[in-house]
Amino acid sequence: MTCLVPAPVHVRPSPDDSFLITAETRVRVSRETSRIGDHLAETLQLATAADGEISLSLHGADPRVGDEGYRLSVTRTGIALKANTETGLFNGVQTLRQLLPVDGPRVVDGGEVLDHPRFAHRGAMLDVARHFFTVDDVRRFIDQIAQYKINVLHLHLTDDQGWRLEITGWPRLTEVGGATQVGGGPGGFYTQREFRDLVAYAASRHITVIPEIDLPGHSNAALTSYPELTCDGVAPPPFTSIGTATGFSSLCTDQESTYRFTEDVLGELAALTPGRHLHIGTDETHATPEEGYVKFVRRTVDIVRQHGKQAIGWHEILRAGPPEGTVPQFWSKTDDDPRVAEAAARGHRILLSPANKVYLDMKYTPDSPIGFKWAGYLDVRDVYDWDPGSHLDGVPEHAVLGVEAPLWSEHLEHRSHIDHMAFPRLPAIAELGWSPGQTHGWDDFRRRLATHAPRWTAQGIEFYPSTQIPWAI
Ligand code: TNX
């Protein structure tokens, strides 16, 4: 029980009380717990039954566990998992999986765990625009992150180098805009059906998808597809370079055709998205005149609201003075941003993705084979050792919606690159989002993290063996 990541709120190990799972062990389920019970039984390759030693229950959980937490108790005679919701049970199952040895007899450490999250939003972002990743790649990523109690997958679906989601009213977005990527490869896109399936797959792992359409900048793929979105009516050529030069493209904010486009795209996106949030980008708009930016963002936030959703934008969105309920996603390297602090004081919840702490596309060290370094080298300790509750001046813990780790894909060509950049850093960031501040401690964390390497290997995750982690013990 002392190897869990993220660290639980309370753990009371009782080593003499361990439980041995055998082929005869049954998962006891009722009608209301059958979905999670089936998931657990499948994971452990056990059968379910009306009676059994491993029980799941939606009654009698400690009220402290809230909507996402759980209570797990392991004794010599069985394992009992209690929660108030299916999501709570799912999170408890992830803990239970970590209590099982990777191989050998399936002895589960005895004791009690009481657990619930620190922040509501514990996210990972995958950029499928710069390099396209297939539905299978994304499913695999979902399975990887769900184990660490990450509950949001933000998909960066469009950028200068590619448009990755079918929009039925605007087919050239994917026919033309989806047909390439960084380096000039063939790119790709998700049909609406594939996208719905992905959203449903994530939901089965209790993960909400937040789709991002990056507007009005980062839009070269759209402009290439539809010249009427530009101010001069001339379609620019496709952009396939790695492009640290960002912010050069913009939708024409003075034309009504732009707003018809935005309305159609966000309308279709809202219909595909069960979650509350649509991400509208709004970052790095150096090619958009300020007045046009403010007008565009206000209208676009309004469109999102008319479709019953709330807008998230990179924190530049605050320049447009968006209404309460709009979530700014902070991504700078500074720990002092007066505009973000002022928004927090006005009641906005802030999503934290500080580039110098959680950008998973940064190199670990100067020797890393891939990645940027503009926000610094980020080894495991750099991403772990900071406090989201006091990181930004004037943004107290209660104003923090959560923590999200972006994985930009300019340098990521294969799924093994996702593995390399996300592991072991993403579990460290997941712990910042879930675990209470008083469990935080580098020495204990690195010891716990080290024990996860055999799990990753068993799952085929090609992680980076950082020299900061004592892997051998
Ligand atoms: C900045 S963060 C960007 C992305 C790049 C990333 C590379 C943000 C809102 N914009 O467009 O991919 O840096 O690290």
CSV table of C-alpha atoms and ligand atoms in Angstrom, one decimal, residues 127 130 156 159 214 218 243-244 246 283-284 314 316 331 359 361-362 372 374 408-410, ligand 1:
chain,number,residue,atom,x,y,z
A,127,ASP,CA,-1.8,17.4,-29.9
A,130,ARG,CA,1.1,18.7,-35.6
A,156,HIS,CA,-5.9,19.6,-29.7
A,159,ASP,CA,-3.6,23.9,-35.9
A,214,ASP,CA,-7.7,26.6,-32.1
A,218,HIS,CA,-3.2,28.6,-35.4
A,243,GLY,CA,6.9,25.9,-36.7
A,244,THR,CA,8.2,27.3,-33.5
A,246,THR,CA,3.6,30.4,-34.3
A,283,ASP,CA,-3.5,31.6,-28.1
A,284,GLU,CA,-0.6,33.3,-30.0
A,314,TRP,CA,-5.5,29.6,-23.4
A,316,GLU,CA,-4.7,35.1,-23.6
A,331,TRP,CA,0.5,28.3,-19.9
A,359,TYR,CA,4.9,20.9,-20.8
A,361,ASP,CA,7.1,18.2,-25.1
A,362,MET,CA,10.1,19.7,-23.3
A,372,PHE,CA,11.7,21.5,-27.3
A,374,TRP,CA,12.2,26.9,-24.8
A,408,TRP,CA,2.5,19.1,-28.1
A,409,SER,CA,3.5,16.9,-31.1
A,410,GLU,CA,5.8,18.9,-33.3
B,1,TNX,C1,3.4,26.9,-27.5
B,1,TNX,S1,1.2,26.7,-25.5
B,1,TNX,C2,2.1,26.7,-28.1
B,1,TNX,C3,2.0,25.5,-29.0
B,1,TNX,C4,3.3,24.9,-29.3
B,1,TNX,C5,4.1,24.7,-28.0
B,1,TNX,C6,5.4,24.0,-28.2
B,1,TNX,C7,0.4,27.3,-26.6
B,1,TNX,C8,-0.9,27.8,-26.1
B,1,TNX,N1,1.0,27.4,-27.8
B,1,TNX,O1,1.4,26.0,-30.2
B,1,TNX,O2,3.0,23.6,-29.8
B,1,TNX,O3,4.4,26.0,-27.5
B,1,TNX,O4,6.0,23.8,-27.0
